[in-house]
Structures are given as C-alpha cells and as structure tokens.
Amino acid sequence: MNGIRDMAENVTVIQKQRVIKDYAVGIYARVSTSHKAQMDSLSVQISGLTRLAAAHRTWFIADFFIDVASAKTGSKDQNLIE
C-alpha cells in the first residue's frame, strides 16, 4: 500500500476546463462509383475528416454528407445521403 501513498504525493490534479464548441462543421465525402476501392476511399475520407474535426477543440460535427455519384451525370439529391 505504500506505493499508492507514494504515487498520490506525485499526482498533480488538473482541473476540468469547459470548452465552448463554437464551430459546427459538416463532413462531406464523395466518390464517383460504388466499386469496392471507391467505398474504401469513402471510409478513409470520413475517418480522416472526423480525426481533423476532433483535433480542433472548438469544432463539433453537426452532420455527415456522403455522395456517391458519377462526375458525368452529376450529383443527384437522392444520391446524397445525410
């Protein structure tokens, strides 16, 4: 039990700080086909952008937008998943 007491002497208490989340951000990820490689790319995009948002203390993710559409035909509302 001496180890616990010794450890307590070396512990610095850090007070909780309130962080105001000022910026609502949306994550938009897009691929042009539903092929496996493109779907893997979509996962990488979402993961990377989520990590980016998490790295900013004042950002919060308000929504995700995923678009699977060909550049030839353009994006259609029914293809945009919110």
PDB file of N, CA and C in Angstrom:
ATOM      1  N   MET A   1       0.810  -1.203   0.000  1.00  0.00           N
ATOM      2  CA  MET A   1       0.000   0.000   0.000  1.00  0.00           C
ATOM      3  C   MET A   1       0.849   1.260   0.000  1.00  0.00           C
ATOM      4  N   ASN A   2       2.124   1.159   0.363  1.00  0.00           N
ATOM      5  CA  ASN A   2       2.981   2.340   0.345  1.00  0.00           C
ATOM      6  C   ASN A   2       3.102   2.910  -1.061  1.00  0.00           C
ATOM      7  N   GLY A   3       3.045   2.050  -2.046  1.00  0.00           N
ATOM      8  CA  GLY A   3       3.135   2.512  -3.427  1.00  0.00           C
ATOM      9  C   GLY A   3       2.020   3.474  -3.787  1.00  0.00           C
ATOM     10  N   ILE A   4       0.807   3.208  -3.303  1.00  0.00           N
ATOM     11  CA  ILE A   4      -0.331   4.083  -3.586  1.00  0.00           C
ATOM     12  C   ILE A   4      -0.134   5.435  -2.917  1.00  0.00           C
ATOM     13  N   ARG A   5       0.310   5.445  -1.667  1.00  0.00           N
ATOM     14  CA  ARG A   5       0.548   6.720  -0.969  1.00  0.00           C
ATOM     15  C   ARG A   5       1.666   7.500  -1.647  1.00  0.00           C
ATOM     16  N   ASP A   6       2.724   6.807  -2.052  1.00  0.00           N
ATOM     17  CA  ASP A   6       3.830   7.478  -2.734  1.00  0.00           C
ATOM     18  C   ASP A   6       3.366   8.074  -4.055  1.00  0.00           C
ATOM     19  N   MET A   7       2.534   7.348  -4.756  1.00  0.00           N
ATOM     20  CA  MET A   7       2.026   7.833  -6.025  1.00  0.00           C
ATOM     21  C   MET A   7       1.157   9.070  -5.811  1.00  0.00           C
ATOM     22  N   ALA A   8       0.338   9.077  -4.776  1.00  0.00           N
ATOM     23  CA  ALA A   8      -0.553  10.203  -4.508  1.00  0.00           C
ATOM     24  C   ALA A   8       0.234  11.482  -4.277  1.00  0.00           C
ATOM     25  N   GLU A   9       1.419  11.387  -3.717  1.00  0.00           N
ATOM     26  CA  GLU A   9       2.245  12.567  -3.498  1.00  0.00           C
ATOM     27  C   GLU A   9       2.761  13.144  -4.808  1.00  0.00           C
ATOM     28  N   ASN A  10       2.871  12.322  -5.830  1.00  0.00           N
ATOM     29  CA  ASN A  10       3.399  12.756  -7.119  1.00  0.00           C
ATOM     30  C   ASN A  10       2.310  13.118  -8.125  1.00  0.00           C
ATOM     31  N   VAL A  11       1.064  13.069  -7.715  1.00  0.00           N
ATOM     32  CA  VAL A  11      -0.044  13.320  -8.636  1.00  0.00           C
ATOM     33  C   VAL A  11      -0.402  14.799  -8.620  1.00  0.00           C
ATOM     34  N   THR A  12      -0.521  15.383  -9.797  1.00  0.00           N
ATOM     35  CA  THR A  12      -0.982  16.762  -9.929  1.00  0.00           C
ATOM     36  C   THR A  12      -2.405  16.720 -10.457  1.00  0.00           C
ATOM     37  N   VAL A  13      -3.302  17.350  -9.746  1.00  0.00           N
ATOM     38  CA  VAL A  13      -4.703  17.371 -10.162  1.00  0.00           C
ATOM     39  C   VAL A  13      -4.880  18.473 -11.199  1.00  0.00           C
ATOM     40  N   ILE A  14      -5.424  18.114 -12.348  1.00  0.00           N
ATOM     41  CA  ILE A  14      -5.701  19.081 -13.410  1.00  0.00           C
ATOM     42  C   ILE A  14      -7.197  19.328 -13.417  1.00  0.00           C
ATOM     43  N   GLN A  15      -7.578  20.561 -13.208  1.00  0.00           N
ATOM     44  CA  GLN A  15      -8.989  20.917 -13.154  1.00  0.00           C
ATOM     45  C   GLN A  15      -9.621  20.823 -14.541  1.00  0.00           C
ATOM     46  N   LYS A  16     -10.855  20.410 -14.573  1.00  0.00           N
ATOM     47  CA  LYS A  16     -11.611  20.302 -15.812  1.00  0.00           C
ATOM     48  C   LYS A  16     -11.833  21.701 -16.381  1.00  0.00           C
ATOM     49  N   GLN A  17     -11.632  21.839 -17.677  1.00  0.00           N
ATOM     50  CA  GLN A  17     -11.862  23.115 -18.337  1.00  0.00           C
ATOM     51  C   GLN A  17     -13.066  22.993 -19.256  1.00  0.00           C
ATOM     52  N   ARG A  18     -13.905  23.983 -19.212  1.00  0.00           N
ATOM     53  CA  ARG A  18     -15.071  23.995 -20.090  1.00  0.00           C
ATOM     54  C   ARG A  18     -14.630  24.479 -21.464  1.00  0.00           C
ATOM     55  N   VAL A  19     -14.936  23.710 -22.480  1.00  0.00           N
ATOM     56  CA  VAL A  19     -14.589  24.075 -23.846  1.00  0.00           C
ATOM     57  C   VAL A  19     -15.872  24.428 -24.581  1.00  0.00           C
ATOM     58  N   ILE A  20     -15.905  25.617 -25.122  1.00  0.00           N
ATOM     59  CA  ILE A  20     -17.076  26.045 -25.888  1.00  0.00           C
ATOM     60  C   ILE A  20     -16.875  25.606 -27.330  1.00  0.00           C
ATOM     61  N   LYS A  21     -17.829  24.849 -27.830  1.00  0.00           N
ATOM     62  CA  LYS A  21     -17.772  24.375 -29.208  1.00  0.00           C
ATOM     63  C   LYS A  21     -18.411  25.439 -30.101  1.00  0.00           C
ATOM     64  N   ASP A  22     -17.579  26.256 -30.715  1.00  0.00           N
ATOM     65  CA  ASP A  22     -18.049  27.402 -31.489  1.00  0.00           C
ATOM     66  C   ASP A  22     -18.426  27.077 -32.932  1.00  0.00           C
ATOM     67  N   TYR A  23     -17.809  26.085 -33.505  1.00  0.00           N
ATOM     68  CA  TYR A  23     -17.954  25.869 -34.937  1.00  0.00           C
ATOM     69  C   TYR A  23     -18.631  24.536 -35.240  1.00  0.00           C
ATOM     70  N   ALA A  24     -19.799  24.612 -35.836  1.00  0.00           N
ATOM     71  CA  ALA A  24     -20.487  23.409 -36.313  1.00  0.00           C
ATOM     72  C   ALA A  24     -19.931  23.107 -37.699  1.00  0.00           C
ATOM     73  N   VAL A  25     -19.412  21.919 -37.873  1.00  0.00           N
ATOM     74  CA  VAL A  25     -18.843  21.549 -39.163  1.00  0.00           C
ATOM     75  C   VAL A  25     -19.597  20.356 -39.731  1.00  0.00           C
ATOM     76  N   GLY A  26     -19.664  20.314 -41.042  1.00  0.00           N
ATOM     77  CA  GLY A  26     -20.256  19.180 -41.738  1.00  0.00           C
ATOM     78  C   GLY A  26     -19.158  18.433 -42.464  1.00  0.00           C
ATOM     79  N   ILE A  27     -19.233  17.137 -42.454  1.00  0.00           N
ATOM     80  CA  ILE A  27     -18.255  16.324 -43.169  1.00  0.00           C
ATOM     81  C   ILE A  27     -18.899  15.864 -44.469  1.00  0.00           C
ATOM     82  N   TYR A  28     -18.249  16.215 -45.581  1.00  0.00           N
ATOM     83  CA  TYR A  28     -18.736  15.851 -46.903  1.00  0.00           C
ATOM     84  C   TYR A  28     -17.704  14.929 -47.541  1.00  0.00           C
ATOM     85  N   ALA A  29     -18.128  13.736 -47.903  1.00  0.00           N
ATOM     86  CA  ALA A  29     -17.247  12.770 -48.558  1.00  0.00           C
ATOM     87  C   ALA A  29     -17.913  12.336 -49.852  1.00  0.00           C
ATOM     88  N   ARG A  30     -17.101  12.171 -50.904  1.00  0.00           N
ATOM     89  CA  ARG A  30     -17.672  11.868 -52.211  1.00  0.00           C
ATOM     90  C   ARG A  30     -16.816  10.850 -52.957  1.00  0.00           C
ATOM     91  N   VAL A  31     -17.502   9.943 -53.633  1.00  0.00           N
ATOM     92  CA  VAL A  31     -16.870   9.020 -54.575  1.00  0.00           C
ATOM     93  C   VAL A  31     -17.730   8.985 -55.828  1.00  0.00           C
ATOM     94  N   SER A  32     -17.132   8.540 -56.931  1.00  0.00           N
ATOM     95  CA  SER A  32     -17.865   8.574 -58.194  1.00  0.00           C
ATOM     96  C   SER A  32     -18.502   7.245 -58.579  1.00  0.00           C
ATOM     97  N   THR A  33     -18.116   6.158 -57.917  1.00  0.00           N
ATOM     98  CA  THR A  33     -18.729   4.858 -58.200  1.00  0.00           C
ATOM     99  C   THR A  33     -18.936   4.107 -56.891  1.00  0.00           C
ATOM    100  N   SER A  34     -19.651   3.005 -56.982  1.00  0.00           N
ATOM    101  CA  SER A  34     -19.850   2.185 -55.786  1.00  0.00           C
ATOM    102  C   SER A  34     -18.920   0.964 -55.777  1.00  0.00           C
ATOM    103  N   HIS A  35     -17.839   1.027 -56.561  1.00  0.00           N
ATOM    104  CA  HIS A  35     -16.859  -0.063 -56.557  1.00  0.00           C
ATOM    105  C   HIS A  35     -16.170  -0.144 -55.195  1.00  0.00           C
ATOM    106  N   LYS A  36     -15.653  -1.329 -54.876  1.00  0.00           N
ATOM    107  CA  LYS A  36     -15.046  -1.553 -53.562  1.00  0.00           C
ATOM    108  C   LYS A  36     -13.930  -0.557 -53.258  1.00  0.00           C
ATOM    109  N   ALA A  37     -13.055  -0.304 -54.211  1.00  0.00           N
ATOM    110  CA  ALA A  37     -11.942   0.625 -53.974  1.00  0.00           C
ATOM    111  C   ALA A  37     -12.461   2.018 -53.638  1.00  0.00           C
ATOM    112  N   GLN A  38     -13.529   2.425 -54.306  1.00  0.00           N
ATOM    113  CA  GLN A  38     -14.118   3.738 -54.033  1.00  0.00           C
ATOM    114  C   GLN A  38     -14.767   3.763 -52.650  1.00  0.00           C
ATOM    115  N   MET A  39     -15.420   2.672 -52.273  1.00  0.00           N
ATOM    116  CA  MET A  39     -16.051   2.610 -50.949  1.00  0.00           C
ATOM    117  C   MET A  39     -14.986   2.637 -49.849  1.00  0.00           C
ATOM    118  N   ASP A  40     -13.841   1.980 -50.115  1.00  0.00           N
ATOM    119  CA  ASP A  40     -12.726   2.048 -49.168  1.00  0.00           C
ATOM    120  C   ASP A  40     -12.223   3.483 -49.054  1.00  0.00           C
ATOM    121  N   SER A  41     -12.157   4.176 -50.190  1.00  0.00           N
ATOM    122  CA  SER A  41     -11.740   5.575 -50.197  1.00  0.00           C
ATOM    123  C   SER A  41     -12.711   6.434 -49.395  1.00  0.00           C
ATOM    124  N   LEU A  42     -13.982   6.138 -49.512  1.00  0.00           N
ATOM    125  CA  LEU A  42     -15.006   6.877 -48.767  1.00  0.00           C
ATOM    126  C   LEU A  42     -14.777   6.726 -47.266  1.00  0.00           C
ATOM    127  N   SER A  43     -14.479   5.517 -46.850  1.00  0.00           N
ATOM    128  CA  SER A  43     -14.198   5.251 -45.440  1.00  0.00           C
ATOM    129  C   SER A  43     -12.978   6.040 -44.965  1.00  0.00           C
ATOM    130  N   VAL A  44     -11.941   6.081 -45.785  1.00  0.00           N
ATOM    131  CA  VAL A  44     -10.720   6.817 -45.442  1.00  0.00           C
ATOM    132  C   VAL A  44     -11.011   8.316 -45.350  1.00  0.00           C
ATOM    133  N   GLN A  45     -11.809   8.830 -46.282  1.00  0.00           N
ATOM    134  CA  GLN A  45     -12.167  10.256 -46.252  1.00  0.00           C
ATOM    135  C   GLN A  45     -12.896  10.612 -44.957  1.00  0.00           C
ATOM    136  N   ILE A  46     -13.902   9.819 -44.629  1.00  0.00           N
ATOM    137  CA  ILE A  46     -14.708  10.092 -43.433  1.00  0.00           C
ATOM    138  C   ILE A  46     -13.850   9.994 -42.178  1.00  0.00           C
ATOM    139  N   SER A  47     -13.022   8.973 -42.106  1.00  0.00           N
ATOM    140  CA  SER A  47     -12.153   8.783 -40.947  1.00  0.00           C
ATOM    141  C   SER A  47     -11.183   9.953 -40.787  1.00  0.00           C
ATOM    142  N   GLY A  48     -10.553  10.351 -41.874  1.00  0.00           N
ATOM    143  CA  GLY A  48      -9.592  11.453 -41.823  1.00  0.00           C
ATOM    144  C   GLY A  48     -10.234  12.768 -41.431  1.00  0.00           C
ATOM    145  N   LEU A  49     -11.394  13.052 -41.999  1.00  0.00           N
ATOM    146  CA  LEU A  49     -12.078  14.306 -41.681  1.00  0.00           C
ATOM    147  C   LEU A  49     -12.621  14.306 -40.255  1.00  0.00           C
ATOM    148  N   THR A  50     -13.044  13.145 -39.775  1.00  0.00           N
ATOM    149  CA  THR A  50     -13.504  13.047 -38.386  1.00  0.00           C
ATOM    150  C   THR A  50     -12.346  13.305 -37.426  1.00  0.00           C
ATOM    151  N   ARG A  51     -11.174  12.741 -37.728  1.00  0.00           N
ATOM    152  CA  ARG A  51      -9.987  12.992 -36.892  1.00  0.00           C
ATOM    153  C   ARG A  51      -9.589  14.464 -36.935  1.00  0.00           C
ATOM    154  N   LEU A  52      -9.686  15.079 -38.110  1.00  0.00           N
ATOM    155  CA  LEU A  52      -9.360  16.501 -38.240  1.00  0.00           C
ATOM    156  C   LEU A  52     -10.279  17.340 -37.358  1.00  0.00           C
ATOM    157  N   ALA A  53     -11.569  17.062 -37.414  1.00  0.00           N
ATOM    158  CA  ALA A  53     -12.526  17.811 -36.593  1.00  0.00           C
ATOM    159  C   ALA A  53     -12.275  17.574 -35.106  1.00  0.00           C
ATOM    160  N   ALA A  54     -11.947  16.349 -34.737  1.00  0.00           N
ATOM    161  CA  ALA A  54     -11.696  16.029 -33.328  1.00  0.00           C
ATOM    162  C   ALA A  54     -10.445  16.731 -32.803  1.00  0.00           C
ATOM    163  N   ALA A  55      -9.503  17.028 -33.690  1.00  0.00           N
ATOM    164  CA  ALA A  55      -8.265  17.691 -33.288  1.00  0.00           C
ATOM    165  C   ALA A  55      -8.479  19.169 -32.958  1.00  0.00           C
ATOM    166  N   HIS A  56      -9.605  19.721 -33.355  1.00  0.00           N
ATOM    167  CA  HIS A  56      -9.922  21.122 -33.073  1.00  0.00           C
ATOM    168  C   HIS A  56     -10.924  21.178 -31.927  1.00  0.00           C
ATOM    169  N   ARG A  57     -10.485  21.698 -30.807  1.00  0.00           N
ATOM    170  CA  ARG A  57     -11.312  21.688 -29.592  1.00  0.00           C
ATOM    171  C   ARG A  57     -12.607  22.475 -29.739  1.00  0.00           C
ATOM    172  N   THR A  58     -12.642  23.449 -30.611  1.00  0.00           N
ATOM    173  CA  THR A  58     -13.841  24.288 -30.717  1.00  0.00           C
ATOM    174  C   THR A  58     -14.764  23.850 -31.851  1.00  0.00           C
ATOM    175  N   TRP A  59     -14.453  22.759 -32.523  1.00  0.00           N
ATOM    176  CA  TRP A  59     -15.302  22.255 -33.599  1.00  0.00           C
ATOM    177  C   TRP A  59     -16.176  21.123 -33.074  1.00  0.00           C
ATOM    178  N   PHE A  60     -17.383  21.024 -33.606  1.00  0.00           N
ATOM    179  CA  PHE A  60     -18.179  19.822 -33.388  1.00  0.00           C
ATOM    180  C   PHE A  60     -18.816  19.435 -34.712  1.00  0.00           C
ATOM    181  N   ILE A  61     -18.945  18.143 -34.918  1.00  0.00           N
ATOM    182  CA  ILE A  61     -19.503  17.642 -36.178  1.00  0.00           C
ATOM    183  C   ILE A  61     -21.019  17.717 -36.085  1.00  0.00           C
ATOM    184  N   ALA A  62     -21.597  18.552 -36.932  1.00  0.00           N
ATOM    185  CA  ALA A  62     -23.045  18.722 -36.942  1.00  0.00           C
ATOM    186  C   ALA A  62     -23.716  17.648 -37.789  1.00  0.00           C
ATOM    187  N   ASP A  63     -23.054  17.228 -38.867  1.00  0.00           N
ATOM    188  CA  ASP A  63     -23.668  16.243 -39.753  1.00  0.00           C
ATOM    189  C   ASP A  63     -22.635  15.668 -40.708  1.00  0.00           C
ATOM    190  N   PHE A  64     -22.970  14.525 -41.290  1.00  0.00           N
ATOM    191  CA  PHE A  64     -22.164  13.877 -42.312  1.00  0.00           C
ATOM    192  C   PHE A  64     -22.962  13.878 -43.606  1.00  0.00           C
ATOM    193  N   PHE A  65     -22.289  14.143 -44.716  1.00  0.00           N
ATOM    194  CA  PHE A  65     -22.914  14.091 -46.030  1.00  0.00           C
ATOM    195  C   PHE A  65     -22.061  13.184 -46.902  1.00  0.00           C
ATOM    196  N   ILE A  66     -22.692  12.162 -47.478  1.00  0.00           N
ATOM    197  CA  ILE A  66     -21.984  11.191 -48.301  1.00  0.00           C
ATOM    198  C   ILE A  66     -22.611  11.201 -49.682  1.00  0.00           C
ATOM    199  N   ASP A  67     -21.761  11.359 -50.697  1.00  0.00           N
ATOM    200  CA  ASP A  67     -22.239  11.471 -52.070  1.00  0.00           C
ATOM    201  C   ASP A  67     -21.575  10.389 -52.913  1.00  0.00           C
ATOM    202  N   VAL A  68     -22.387   9.564 -53.548  1.00  0.00           N
ATOM    203  CA  VAL A  68     -21.889   8.565 -54.492  1.00  0.00           C
ATOM    204  C   VAL A  68     -22.527   8.900 -55.827  1.00  0.00           C
ATOM    205  N   ALA A  69     -21.745   9.539 -56.706  1.00  0.00           N
ATOM    206  CA  ALA A  69     -22.304   9.981 -57.988  1.00  0.00           C
ATOM    207  C   ALA A  69     -21.199  10.078 -59.028  1.00  0.00           C
ATOM    208  N   SER A  70     -21.565   9.843 -60.249  1.00  0.00           N
ATOM    209  CA  SER A  70     -20.637   9.962 -61.358  1.00  0.00           C
ATOM    210  C   SER A  70     -20.437  11.433 -61.708  1.00  0.00           C
ATOM    211  N   ALA A  71     -19.223  11.783 -62.059  1.00  0.00           N
ATOM    212  CA  ALA A  71     -18.941  13.154 -62.476  1.00  0.00           C
ATOM    213  C   ALA A  71     -19.621  13.456 -63.813  1.00  0.00           C
ATOM    214  N   LYS A  72     -19.891  12.425 -64.601  1.00  0.00           N
ATOM    215  CA  LYS A  72     -20.542  12.621 -65.899  1.00  0.00           C
ATOM    216  C   LYS A  72     -21.995  13.043 -65.736  1.00  0.00           C
ATOM    217  N   THR A  73     -22.686  12.413 -64.792  1.00  0.00           N
ATOM    218  CA  THR A  73     -24.110  12.711 -64.619  1.00  0.00           C
ATOM    219  C   THR A  73     -24.361  13.744 -63.539  1.00  0.00           C
ATOM    220  N   GLY A  74     -23.362  13.997 -62.725  1.00  0.00           N
ATOM    221  CA  GLY A  74     -23.524  14.973 -61.645  1.00  0.00           C
ATOM    222  C   GLY A  74     -24.183  14.352 -60.434  1.00  0.00           C
ATOM    223  N   SER A  75     -24.170  15.102 -59.363  1.00  0.00           N
ATOM    224  CA  SER A  75     -24.760  14.630 -58.115  1.00  0.00           C
ATOM    225  C   SER A  75     -26.258  14.865 -58.133  1.00  0.00           C
ATOM    226  N   LYS A  76     -26.998  13.868 -57.705  1.00  0.00           N
ATOM    227  CA  LYS A  76     -28.446  13.995 -57.614  1.00  0.00           C
ATOM    228  C   LYS A  76     -28.830  13.948 -56.147  1.00  0.00           C
ATOM    229  N   ASP A  77     -29.863  14.681 -55.796  1.00  0.00           N
ATOM    230  CA  ASP A  77     -30.273  14.753 -54.393  1.00  0.00           C
ATOM    231  C   ASP A  77     -30.527  13.384 -53.790  1.00  0.00           C
ATOM    232  N   GLN A  78     -31.105  12.445 -54.548  1.00  0.00           N
ATOM    233  CA  GLN A  78     -31.405  11.142 -53.972  1.00  0.00           C
ATOM    234  C   GLN A  78     -30.129  10.345 -53.699  1.00  0.00           C
ATOM    235  N   ASN A  79     -29.006  10.733 -54.308  1.00  0.00           N
ATOM    236  CA  ASN A  79     -27.745  10.047 -54.054  1.00  0.00           C
ATOM    237  C   ASN A  79     -26.997  10.624 -52.858  1.00  0.00           C
ATOM    238  N   LEU A  80     -27.375  11.808 -52.447  1.00  0.00           N
ATOM    239  CA  LEU A  80     -26.711  12.444 -51.315  1.00  0.00           C
ATOM    240  C   LEU A  80     -27.333  11.925 -50.036  1.00  0.00           C
ATOM    241  N   ILE A  81     -26.539  11.240 -49.243  1.00  0.00           N
ATOM    242  CA  ILE A  81     -27.031  10.635 -48.010  1.00  0.00           C
ATOM    243  C   ILE A  81     -26.668  11.550 -46.858  1.00  0.00           C
ATOM    244  N   GLU A  82     -27.671  11.942 -46.134  1.00  0.00           N
ATOM    245  CA  GLU A  82     -27.418  12.806 -44.986  1.00  0.00           C
ATOM    246  C   GLU A  82     -27.595  12.007 -43.723  1.00  0.00           C
TER     247      GLU A  82
END
